Coordinates of C-alpha atoms in Angstrom, one line a residue:
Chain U
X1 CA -43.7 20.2 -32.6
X2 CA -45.4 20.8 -29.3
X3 CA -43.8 19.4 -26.0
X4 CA -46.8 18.1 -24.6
X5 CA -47.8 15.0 -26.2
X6 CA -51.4 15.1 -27.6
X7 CA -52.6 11.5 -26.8
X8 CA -56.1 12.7 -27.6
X9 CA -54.7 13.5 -31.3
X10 CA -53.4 10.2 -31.5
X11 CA -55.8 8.8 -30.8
X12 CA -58.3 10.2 -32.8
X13 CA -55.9 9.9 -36.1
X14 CA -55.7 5.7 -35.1
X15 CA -59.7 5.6 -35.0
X16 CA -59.5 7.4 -38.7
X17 CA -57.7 5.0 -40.2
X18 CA -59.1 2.0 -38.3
X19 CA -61.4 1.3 -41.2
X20 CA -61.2 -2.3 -41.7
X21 CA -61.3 -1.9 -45.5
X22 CA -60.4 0.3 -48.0
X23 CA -60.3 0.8 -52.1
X24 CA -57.6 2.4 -52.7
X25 CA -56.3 3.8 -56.6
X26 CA -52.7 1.8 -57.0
X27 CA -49.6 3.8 -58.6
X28 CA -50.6 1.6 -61.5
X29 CA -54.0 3.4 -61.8
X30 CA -55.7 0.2 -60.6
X31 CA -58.7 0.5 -58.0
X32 CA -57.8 -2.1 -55.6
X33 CA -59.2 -3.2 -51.9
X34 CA -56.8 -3.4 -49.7
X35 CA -58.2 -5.4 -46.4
X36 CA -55.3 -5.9 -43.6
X37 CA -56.1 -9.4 -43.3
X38 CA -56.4 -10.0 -47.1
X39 CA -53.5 -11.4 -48.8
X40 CA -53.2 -8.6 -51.1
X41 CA -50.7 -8.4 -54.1
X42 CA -47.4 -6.9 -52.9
X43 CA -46.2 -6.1 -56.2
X44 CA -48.5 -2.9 -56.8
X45 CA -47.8 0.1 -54.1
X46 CA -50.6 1.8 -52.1
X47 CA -49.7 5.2 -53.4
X48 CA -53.1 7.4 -54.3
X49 CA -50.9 10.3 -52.9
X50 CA -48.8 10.3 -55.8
X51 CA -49.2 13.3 -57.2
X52 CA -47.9 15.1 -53.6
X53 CA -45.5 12.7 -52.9
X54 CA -43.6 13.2 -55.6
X55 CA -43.1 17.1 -55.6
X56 CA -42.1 15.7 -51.7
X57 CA -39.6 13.3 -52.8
X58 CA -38.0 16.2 -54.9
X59 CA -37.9 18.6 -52.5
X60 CA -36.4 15.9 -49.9
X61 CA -33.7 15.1 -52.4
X62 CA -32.7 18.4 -53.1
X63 CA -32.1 18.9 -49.1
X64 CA -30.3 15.8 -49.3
X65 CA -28.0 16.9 -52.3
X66 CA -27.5 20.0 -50.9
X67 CA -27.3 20.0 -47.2
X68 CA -27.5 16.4 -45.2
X69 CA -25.1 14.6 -47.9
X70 CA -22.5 16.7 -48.0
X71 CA -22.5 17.3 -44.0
X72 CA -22.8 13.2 -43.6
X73 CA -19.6 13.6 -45.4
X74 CA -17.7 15.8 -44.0
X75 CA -18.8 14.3 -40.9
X76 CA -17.4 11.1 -42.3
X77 CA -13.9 13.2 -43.2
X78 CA -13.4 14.5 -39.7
X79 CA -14.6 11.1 -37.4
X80 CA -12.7 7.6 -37.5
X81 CA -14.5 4.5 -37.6
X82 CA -13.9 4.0 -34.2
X83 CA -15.4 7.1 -33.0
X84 CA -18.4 7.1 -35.3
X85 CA -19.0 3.2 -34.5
X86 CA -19.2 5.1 -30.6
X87 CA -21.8 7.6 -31.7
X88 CA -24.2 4.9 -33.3
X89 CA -23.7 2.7 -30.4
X90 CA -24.9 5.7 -28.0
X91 CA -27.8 6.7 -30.3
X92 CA -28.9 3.0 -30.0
X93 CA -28.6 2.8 -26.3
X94 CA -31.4 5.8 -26.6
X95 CA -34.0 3.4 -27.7
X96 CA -33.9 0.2 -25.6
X97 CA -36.7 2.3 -23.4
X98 CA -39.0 2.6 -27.0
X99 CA -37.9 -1.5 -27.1
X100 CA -38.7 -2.5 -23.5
X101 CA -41.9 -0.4 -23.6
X102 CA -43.0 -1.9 -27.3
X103 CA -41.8 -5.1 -25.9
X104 CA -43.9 -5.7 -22.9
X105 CA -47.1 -4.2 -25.5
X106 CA -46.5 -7.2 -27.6
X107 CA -46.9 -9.2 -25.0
X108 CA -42.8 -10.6 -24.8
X109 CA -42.0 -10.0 -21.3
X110 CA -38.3 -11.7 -21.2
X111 CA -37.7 -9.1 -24.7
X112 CA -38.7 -6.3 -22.9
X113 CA -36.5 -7.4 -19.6
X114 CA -33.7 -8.1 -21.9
X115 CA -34.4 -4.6 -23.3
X116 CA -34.4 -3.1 -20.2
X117 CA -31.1 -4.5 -18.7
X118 CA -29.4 -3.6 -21.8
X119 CA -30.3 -0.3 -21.3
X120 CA -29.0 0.0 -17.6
X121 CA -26.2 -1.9 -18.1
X122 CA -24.7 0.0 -21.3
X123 CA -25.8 3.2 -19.9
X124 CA -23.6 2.6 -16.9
X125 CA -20.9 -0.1 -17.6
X126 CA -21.0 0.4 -21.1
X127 CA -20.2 4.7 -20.4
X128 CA -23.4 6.1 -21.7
X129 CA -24.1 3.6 -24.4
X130 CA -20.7 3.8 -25.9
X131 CA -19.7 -0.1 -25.5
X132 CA -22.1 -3.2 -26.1
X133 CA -21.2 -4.9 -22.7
X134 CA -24.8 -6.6 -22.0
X135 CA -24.3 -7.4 -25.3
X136 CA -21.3 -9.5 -24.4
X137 CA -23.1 -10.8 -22.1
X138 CA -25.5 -12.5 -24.4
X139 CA -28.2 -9.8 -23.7
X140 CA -28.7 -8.9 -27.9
X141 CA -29.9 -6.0 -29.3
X142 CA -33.5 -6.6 -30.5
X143 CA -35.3 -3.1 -31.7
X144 CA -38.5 -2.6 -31.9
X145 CA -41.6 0.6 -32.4
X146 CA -44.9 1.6 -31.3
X147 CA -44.6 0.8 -35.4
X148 CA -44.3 -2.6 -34.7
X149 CA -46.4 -2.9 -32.3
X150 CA -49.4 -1.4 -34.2
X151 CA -49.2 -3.2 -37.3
X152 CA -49.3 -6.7 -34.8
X153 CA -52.3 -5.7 -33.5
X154 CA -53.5 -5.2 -37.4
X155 CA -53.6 -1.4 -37.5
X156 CA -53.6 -0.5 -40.7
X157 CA -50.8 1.1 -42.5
X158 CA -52.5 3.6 -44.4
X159 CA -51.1 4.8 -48.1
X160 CA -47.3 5.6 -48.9
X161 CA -46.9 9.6 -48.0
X162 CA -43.9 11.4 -48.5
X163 CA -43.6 14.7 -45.9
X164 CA -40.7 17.6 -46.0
X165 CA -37.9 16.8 -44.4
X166 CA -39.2 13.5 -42.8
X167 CA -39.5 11.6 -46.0
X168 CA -41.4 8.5 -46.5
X169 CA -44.4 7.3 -44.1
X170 CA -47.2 6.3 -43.8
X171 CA -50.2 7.4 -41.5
X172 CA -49.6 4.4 -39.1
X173 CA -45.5 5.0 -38.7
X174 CA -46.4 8.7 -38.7
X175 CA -48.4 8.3 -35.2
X176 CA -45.9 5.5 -33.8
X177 CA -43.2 7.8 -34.3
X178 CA -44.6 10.6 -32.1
X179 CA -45.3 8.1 -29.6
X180 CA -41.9 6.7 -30.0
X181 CA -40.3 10.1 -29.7
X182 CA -42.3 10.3 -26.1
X183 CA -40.0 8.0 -24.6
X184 CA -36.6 8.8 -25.8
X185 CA -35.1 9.3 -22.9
X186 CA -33.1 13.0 -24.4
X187 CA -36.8 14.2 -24.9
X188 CA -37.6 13.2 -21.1
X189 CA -34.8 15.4 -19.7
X190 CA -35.0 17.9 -21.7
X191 CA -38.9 18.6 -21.7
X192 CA -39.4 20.6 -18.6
X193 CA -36.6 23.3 -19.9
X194 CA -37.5 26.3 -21.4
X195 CA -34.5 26.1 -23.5
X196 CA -35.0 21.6 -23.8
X197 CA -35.0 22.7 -27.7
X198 CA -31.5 23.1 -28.3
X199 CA -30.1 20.0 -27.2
X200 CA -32.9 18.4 -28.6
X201 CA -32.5 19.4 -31.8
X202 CA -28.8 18.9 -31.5
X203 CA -29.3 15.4 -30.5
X204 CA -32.0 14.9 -33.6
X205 CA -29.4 16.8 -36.1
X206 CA -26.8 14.2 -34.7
X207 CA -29.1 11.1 -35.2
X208 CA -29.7 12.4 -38.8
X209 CA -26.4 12.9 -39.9
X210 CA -25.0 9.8 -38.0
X211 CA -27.3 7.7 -39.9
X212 CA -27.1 9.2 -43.4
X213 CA -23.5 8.5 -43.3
X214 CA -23.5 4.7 -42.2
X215 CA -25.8 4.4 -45.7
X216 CA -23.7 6.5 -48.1
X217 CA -23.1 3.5 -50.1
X218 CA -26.3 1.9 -50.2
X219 CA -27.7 5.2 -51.4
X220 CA -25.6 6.0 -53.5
X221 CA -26.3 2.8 -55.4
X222 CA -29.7 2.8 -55.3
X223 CA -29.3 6.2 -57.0
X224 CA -26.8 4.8 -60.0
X225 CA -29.1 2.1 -60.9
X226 CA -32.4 3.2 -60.4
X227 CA -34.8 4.4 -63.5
X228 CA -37.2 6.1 -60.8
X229 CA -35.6 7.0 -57.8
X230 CA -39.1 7.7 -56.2
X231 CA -40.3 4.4 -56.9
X232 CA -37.4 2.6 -55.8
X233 CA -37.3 4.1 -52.5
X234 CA -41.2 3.7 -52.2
X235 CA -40.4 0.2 -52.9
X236 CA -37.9 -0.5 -50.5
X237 CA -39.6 1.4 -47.9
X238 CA -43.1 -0.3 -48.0
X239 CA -41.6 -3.8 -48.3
X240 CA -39.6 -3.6 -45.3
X241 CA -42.3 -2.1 -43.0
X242 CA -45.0 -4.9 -44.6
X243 CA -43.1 -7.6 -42.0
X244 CA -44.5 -5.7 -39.0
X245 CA -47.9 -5.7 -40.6
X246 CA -50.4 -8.4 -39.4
X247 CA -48.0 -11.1 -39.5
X248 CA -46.4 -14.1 -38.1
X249 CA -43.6 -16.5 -38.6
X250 CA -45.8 -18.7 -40.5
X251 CA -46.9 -16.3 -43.2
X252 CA -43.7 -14.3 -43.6
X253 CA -42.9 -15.0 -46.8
X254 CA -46.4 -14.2 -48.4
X255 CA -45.0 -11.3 -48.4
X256 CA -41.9 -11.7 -50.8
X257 CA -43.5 -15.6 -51.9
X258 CA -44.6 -14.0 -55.6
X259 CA -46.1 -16.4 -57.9
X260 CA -44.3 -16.1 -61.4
X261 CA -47.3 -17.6 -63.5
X262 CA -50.3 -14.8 -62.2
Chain K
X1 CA -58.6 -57.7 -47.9
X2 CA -55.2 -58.1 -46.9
X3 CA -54.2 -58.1 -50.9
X4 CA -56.4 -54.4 -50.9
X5 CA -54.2 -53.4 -47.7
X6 CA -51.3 -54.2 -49.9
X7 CA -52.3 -52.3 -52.6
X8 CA -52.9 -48.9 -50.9
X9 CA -49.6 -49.1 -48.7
X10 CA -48.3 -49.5 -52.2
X11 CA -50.6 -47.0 -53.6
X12 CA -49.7 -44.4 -51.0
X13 CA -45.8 -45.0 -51.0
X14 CA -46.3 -44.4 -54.8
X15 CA -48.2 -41.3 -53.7
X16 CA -45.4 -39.8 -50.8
X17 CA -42.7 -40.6 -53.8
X18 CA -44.5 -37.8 -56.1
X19 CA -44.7 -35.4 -53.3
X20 CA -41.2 -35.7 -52.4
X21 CA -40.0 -35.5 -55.6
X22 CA -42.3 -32.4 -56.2
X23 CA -41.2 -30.8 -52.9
X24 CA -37.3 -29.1 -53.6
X25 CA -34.6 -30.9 -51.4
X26 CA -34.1 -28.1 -48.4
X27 CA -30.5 -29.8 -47.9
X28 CA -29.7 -29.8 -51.2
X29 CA -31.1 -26.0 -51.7
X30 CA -29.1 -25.4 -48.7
X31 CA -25.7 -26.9 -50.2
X32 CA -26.2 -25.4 -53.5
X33 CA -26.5 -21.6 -51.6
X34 CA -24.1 -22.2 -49.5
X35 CA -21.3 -23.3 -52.3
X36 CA -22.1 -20.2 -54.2
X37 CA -21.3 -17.8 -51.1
X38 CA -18.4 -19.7 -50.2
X39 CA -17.4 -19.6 -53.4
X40 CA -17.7 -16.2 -54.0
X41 CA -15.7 -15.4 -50.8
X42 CA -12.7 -17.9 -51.4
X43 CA -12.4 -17.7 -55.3
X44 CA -12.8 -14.4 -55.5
X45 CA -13.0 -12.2 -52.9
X46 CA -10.0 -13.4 -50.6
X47 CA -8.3 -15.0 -53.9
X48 CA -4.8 -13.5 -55.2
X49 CA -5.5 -12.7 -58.7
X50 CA -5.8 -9.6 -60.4
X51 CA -9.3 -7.2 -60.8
X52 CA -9.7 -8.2 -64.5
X53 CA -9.7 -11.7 -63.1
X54 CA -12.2 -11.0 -60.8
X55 CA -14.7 -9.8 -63.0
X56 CA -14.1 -12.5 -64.8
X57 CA -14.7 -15.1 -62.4
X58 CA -17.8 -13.5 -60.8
X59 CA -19.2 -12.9 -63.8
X60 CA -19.3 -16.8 -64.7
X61 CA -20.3 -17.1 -61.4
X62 CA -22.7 -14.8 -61.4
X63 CA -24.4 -15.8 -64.9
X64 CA -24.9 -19.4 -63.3
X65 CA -26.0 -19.4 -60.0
X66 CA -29.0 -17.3 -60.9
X67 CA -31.8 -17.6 -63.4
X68 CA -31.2 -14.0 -65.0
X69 CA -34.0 -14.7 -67.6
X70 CA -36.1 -15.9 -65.3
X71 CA -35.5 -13.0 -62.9
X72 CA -35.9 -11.0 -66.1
X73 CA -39.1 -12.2 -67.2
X74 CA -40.3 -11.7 -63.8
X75 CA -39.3 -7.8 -63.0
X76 CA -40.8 -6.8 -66.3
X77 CA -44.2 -7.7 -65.3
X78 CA -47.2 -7.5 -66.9
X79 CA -44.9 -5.4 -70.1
X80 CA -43.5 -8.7 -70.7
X81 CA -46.4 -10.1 -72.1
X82 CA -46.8 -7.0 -74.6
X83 CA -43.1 -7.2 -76.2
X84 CA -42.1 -8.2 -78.7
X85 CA -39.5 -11.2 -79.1
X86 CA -36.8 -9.0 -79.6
X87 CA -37.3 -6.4 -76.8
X88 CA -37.8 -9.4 -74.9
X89 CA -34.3 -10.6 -75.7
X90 CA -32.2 -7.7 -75.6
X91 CA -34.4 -6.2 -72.3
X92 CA -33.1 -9.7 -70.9
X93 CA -29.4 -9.2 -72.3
X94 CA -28.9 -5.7 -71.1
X95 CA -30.7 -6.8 -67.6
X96 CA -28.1 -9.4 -67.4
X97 CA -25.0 -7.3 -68.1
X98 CA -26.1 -4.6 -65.8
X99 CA -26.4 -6.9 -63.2
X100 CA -23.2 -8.5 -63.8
X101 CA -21.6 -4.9 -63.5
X102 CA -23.6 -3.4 -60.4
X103 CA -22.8 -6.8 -58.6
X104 CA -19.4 -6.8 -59.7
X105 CA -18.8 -3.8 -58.3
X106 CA -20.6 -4.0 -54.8
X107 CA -19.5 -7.9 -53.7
X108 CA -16.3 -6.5 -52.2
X109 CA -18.5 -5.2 -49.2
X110 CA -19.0 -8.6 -48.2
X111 CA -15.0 -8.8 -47.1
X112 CA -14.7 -10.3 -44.2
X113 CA -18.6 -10.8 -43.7
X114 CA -19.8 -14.7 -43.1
X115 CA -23.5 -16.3 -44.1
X116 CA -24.8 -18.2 -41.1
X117 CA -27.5 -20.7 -42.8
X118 CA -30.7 -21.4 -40.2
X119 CA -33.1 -22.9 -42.0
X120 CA -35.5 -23.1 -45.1
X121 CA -39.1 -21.8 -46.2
X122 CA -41.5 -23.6 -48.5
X123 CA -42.7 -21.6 -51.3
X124 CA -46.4 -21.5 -52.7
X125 CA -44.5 -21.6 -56.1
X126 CA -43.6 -24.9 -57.9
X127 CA -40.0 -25.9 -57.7
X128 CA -39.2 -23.1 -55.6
X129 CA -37.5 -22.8 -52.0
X130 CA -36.2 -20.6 -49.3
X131 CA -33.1 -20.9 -48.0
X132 CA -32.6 -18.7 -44.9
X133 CA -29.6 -17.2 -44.0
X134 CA -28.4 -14.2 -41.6
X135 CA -25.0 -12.1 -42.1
X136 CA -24.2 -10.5 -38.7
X137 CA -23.3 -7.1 -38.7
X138 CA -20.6 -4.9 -36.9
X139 CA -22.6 -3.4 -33.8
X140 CA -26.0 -3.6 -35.3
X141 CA -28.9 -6.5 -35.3
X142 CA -27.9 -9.6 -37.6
X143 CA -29.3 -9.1 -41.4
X144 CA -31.5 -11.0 -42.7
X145 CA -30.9 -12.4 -46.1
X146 CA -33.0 -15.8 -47.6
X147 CA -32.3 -16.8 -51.4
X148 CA -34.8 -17.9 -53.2
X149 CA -34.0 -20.7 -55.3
X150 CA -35.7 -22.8 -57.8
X151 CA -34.7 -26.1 -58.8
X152 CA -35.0 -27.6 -62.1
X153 CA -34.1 -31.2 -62.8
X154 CA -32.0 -31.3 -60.2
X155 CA -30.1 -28.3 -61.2
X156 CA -30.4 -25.1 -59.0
X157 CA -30.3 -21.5 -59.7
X158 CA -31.3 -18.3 -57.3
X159 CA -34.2 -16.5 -58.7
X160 CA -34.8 -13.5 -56.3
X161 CA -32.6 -12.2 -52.9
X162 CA -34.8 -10.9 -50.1
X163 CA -32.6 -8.5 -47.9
X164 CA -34.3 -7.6 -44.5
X165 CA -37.8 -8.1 -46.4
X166 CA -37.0 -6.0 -49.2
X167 CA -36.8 -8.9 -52.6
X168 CA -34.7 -7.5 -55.0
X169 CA -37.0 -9.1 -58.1
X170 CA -40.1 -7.0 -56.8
X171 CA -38.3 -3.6 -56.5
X172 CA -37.3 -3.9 -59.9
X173 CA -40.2 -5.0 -61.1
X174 CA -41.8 -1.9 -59.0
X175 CA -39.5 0.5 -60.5
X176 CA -39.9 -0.5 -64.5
X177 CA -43.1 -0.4 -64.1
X178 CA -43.3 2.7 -63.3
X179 CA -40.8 4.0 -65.6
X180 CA -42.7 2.2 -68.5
X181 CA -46.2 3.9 -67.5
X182 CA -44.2 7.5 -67.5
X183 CA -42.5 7.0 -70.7
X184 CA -44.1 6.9 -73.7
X185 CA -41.0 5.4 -75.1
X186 CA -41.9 2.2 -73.3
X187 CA -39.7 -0.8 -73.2
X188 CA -37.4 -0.1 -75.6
X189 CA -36.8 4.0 -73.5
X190 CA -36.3 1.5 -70.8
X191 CA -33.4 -0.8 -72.3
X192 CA -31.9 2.7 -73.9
X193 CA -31.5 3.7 -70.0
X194 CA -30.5 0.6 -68.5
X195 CA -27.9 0.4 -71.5
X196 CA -26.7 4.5 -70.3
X197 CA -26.3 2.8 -66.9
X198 CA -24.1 0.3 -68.0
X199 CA -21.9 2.8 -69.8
X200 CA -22.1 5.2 -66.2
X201 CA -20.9 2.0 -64.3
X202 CA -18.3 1.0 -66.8
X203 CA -16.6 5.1 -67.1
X204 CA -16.9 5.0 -63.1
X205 CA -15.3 1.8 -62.8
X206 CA -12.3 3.3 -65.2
X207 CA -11.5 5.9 -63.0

């Protein structure tokens, strides 16, 4: 990935998908159109990239088998609770900036201030991020993307797309997560050093084994009871972004609210 | 005129009683959620009786508080409709067990977790309610957990679990539909691998 963010790239991806409409062939074979504002039916997938995805998915899971699993592990062999509960709490920390910023773009100022303190506070008081003391203090943690922020402004999510070691996406998180990666604060500091890559990376190889440990369990579960592993985790993926996607409190259970008799 | 005033105060309270007794009771919903968790944590979780015993219990447990042929009916799909009355029954009979056994297995992670209940939803379904609850997590945000529940004169049952968005009922339904439409064994492929899951789960839990 370049340093330099291309904003103009961006950009220019948004605009592409900022059709208003689209038809779009379901996993089911069905040619459906999907309109954001339309109360489409969450049971079928928008997956036309199917037939690359899954080869994707594969490939990802092999990694995973292989490599990120087995470090996670041992990772989870050689760490106490204590210390890895530390770790998450520092990674976390990293984002309140992505939170304050995404915050104040959705247009809730006391989030984003709440956001903000959190951050100074932990990152001082709290040594680097390791203790929750604004969070003691009744400051609580509230996340939140250029993701987010996009699909409350009814960007469009775009299909389900699987990519090599990234795994699942979808046009619209793909862009937000460049953006969000702009201001992590350890891509800040280190983006003006020729050699900024290495603790970069070190700090992205953490991130990803940090967090594939804390879901051992869950994964290994949805892998023991799932017929199709690829459509379970396309599943679980698209249903949890959908809250972010053109919604409020009043219609958030359209999206789960399925009507038995259709 | 005053006798026509009368008559449509009547009318309308006779019109407000159907709608109330149409709409699902939030506070009852509520109850009837919350008695299930808490007796899941106290009866079984934190009780002092042996694992066989467990099983047991949340099995009966289990097997009542939701509507498992509901559910069943439900993450089958649009396949329901073309099976026949005996895939139908033994799809919904091994759907049942392997719940019971995945469940089984995976309720000791709530230990020491709590359910704080906020408020409920109404659903665009008949009969049908939200009950909103949040579990709050060790160093992370709260997660967000609403039962669905459906009410049938006046008894309750769960018919789908929406963890942080993601509803159980639809990512089943999601996955069997697509292992049906990949299979030319269709249904009955699907029940032959749901019934090799329930042997995996049983050999695992024997170790």
């Amino acid at each position: 990935m370049t340093k330099k963010l291309p904003l103009f790239f961006i950009l220019g991806l948004l605009f592409a998908f900022d059709v208003k409409a689209v038809e779009v062939t379901t996993s089911d074979g069905e040619k459906i159109t999907i309109d954001e504002n339309a109360d489409y039916d969450v049971h079928v997938s928008n997956d036309p990239w199917e037939s690359f995805n899954r080869p994707m998915f594969v490939f990802n899971h092999t990694l995973d088998v292989y490599i990120l699993k087995p470090v996670a592990k041992g990772y989870r062999v050689v760490t106490t609770q204590g210390i890895r509960n530390r770790v998450i709490s520092v990674l976390s920390n990293l984002k309140e900036p992505l939170a304050t910023v995404n915050h104040l773009l959705q247009g809730e100022p006391v989030n984003s201030v709440t956001s903000l303190g959190r951050f100074v506070v932990n990152s001082t008081l709290g040594l680097a991020g390791m203790f929750d003391v604004a969070g003691g203090w009744g400051w609580r943690v509230d996340k939140t993307t250029f993701d987010h922020t996009l699909g409350k402004y009814c960007v469009p999510d775009g299909p389900y797309l699987v990519l090599p070691f990234m795994g699942s996406t979808t046009p619209r998180a793909l862009v937000a997560k460049v953006a969000d990666g702009a201001l992590d604060p350890v891509y800040l500091a280190t983006l003006d050093r020729d050699d900024g890559w290495i603790p970069y990376g070190a700090y992205a190889m953490i991130g990803a084994v940090a967090f594939r440990e804390s879901v051992i369990e869950l994964s290994d579960d949805l892998e023991r009871n799932s017929v199709d592993l690829y459509t379970t985790y396309r599943s679980v993926y698209l249903q949890n972004k959908a809250k972010y996607n053109c919604i409020n409190e009043d219609n958030i259970t359209d999206l789960y609210d399925f009507d038995f008799d259709e | 005129m005053r006798k026509g005033l009368f008559l449509s105060l009547v009318a309308s309270m006779f019109f407000m009683a159907g709608v109330a007794k149409a709409d699902v009771d939030p506070v009852k919903a509520t109850q009837f959620v919350k008695d299930v968790t808490a007796q899941g944590i106290e009866d079984i979780i934190n009780a002092n009786v042996s694992q066989a015993e467990k099983d047991k219990r949340f099995a009966k447990l289990f097997s009542e508080a939701l509507d498992l042929d509901f559910i069943g009916q439900f993450v089958l799909g649009r396949n329901w409709k073309a099976a026949t009355d005996s895939q139908k029954a033994e799809f919904i009979k091994t759907y049942r067990e392997l719940n019971v056994k995945t469940w089984s297995k995976r309720f000791d992670e709530f230990k020491g977790k709590a359910f704080i209940f906020e408020d409920t939803t109404p659903s665009k379904s008949k009969g049908q309610i939200f009950v909103n609850s949040v579990v709050p997590m060790n160093q992370q945000e709260p997660a967000k957990v609403v039962w669905r529940v459906k009410e049938t004169d006046g008894k309750y049952q769960v018919v789908d679990i929406i963890i942080e968005n993601v509803s159980l009922a639809i990512t089943a339904r999601n996955e069997y539909s697509a292992f049906i439409k990949n299979n030319s064994g269709g249904i009955d492929a699907l029940i032959e691998d749901l019934k090799n899951k329930i042997k995996q789960t049983d050999s695992t839990a024997a170790k």
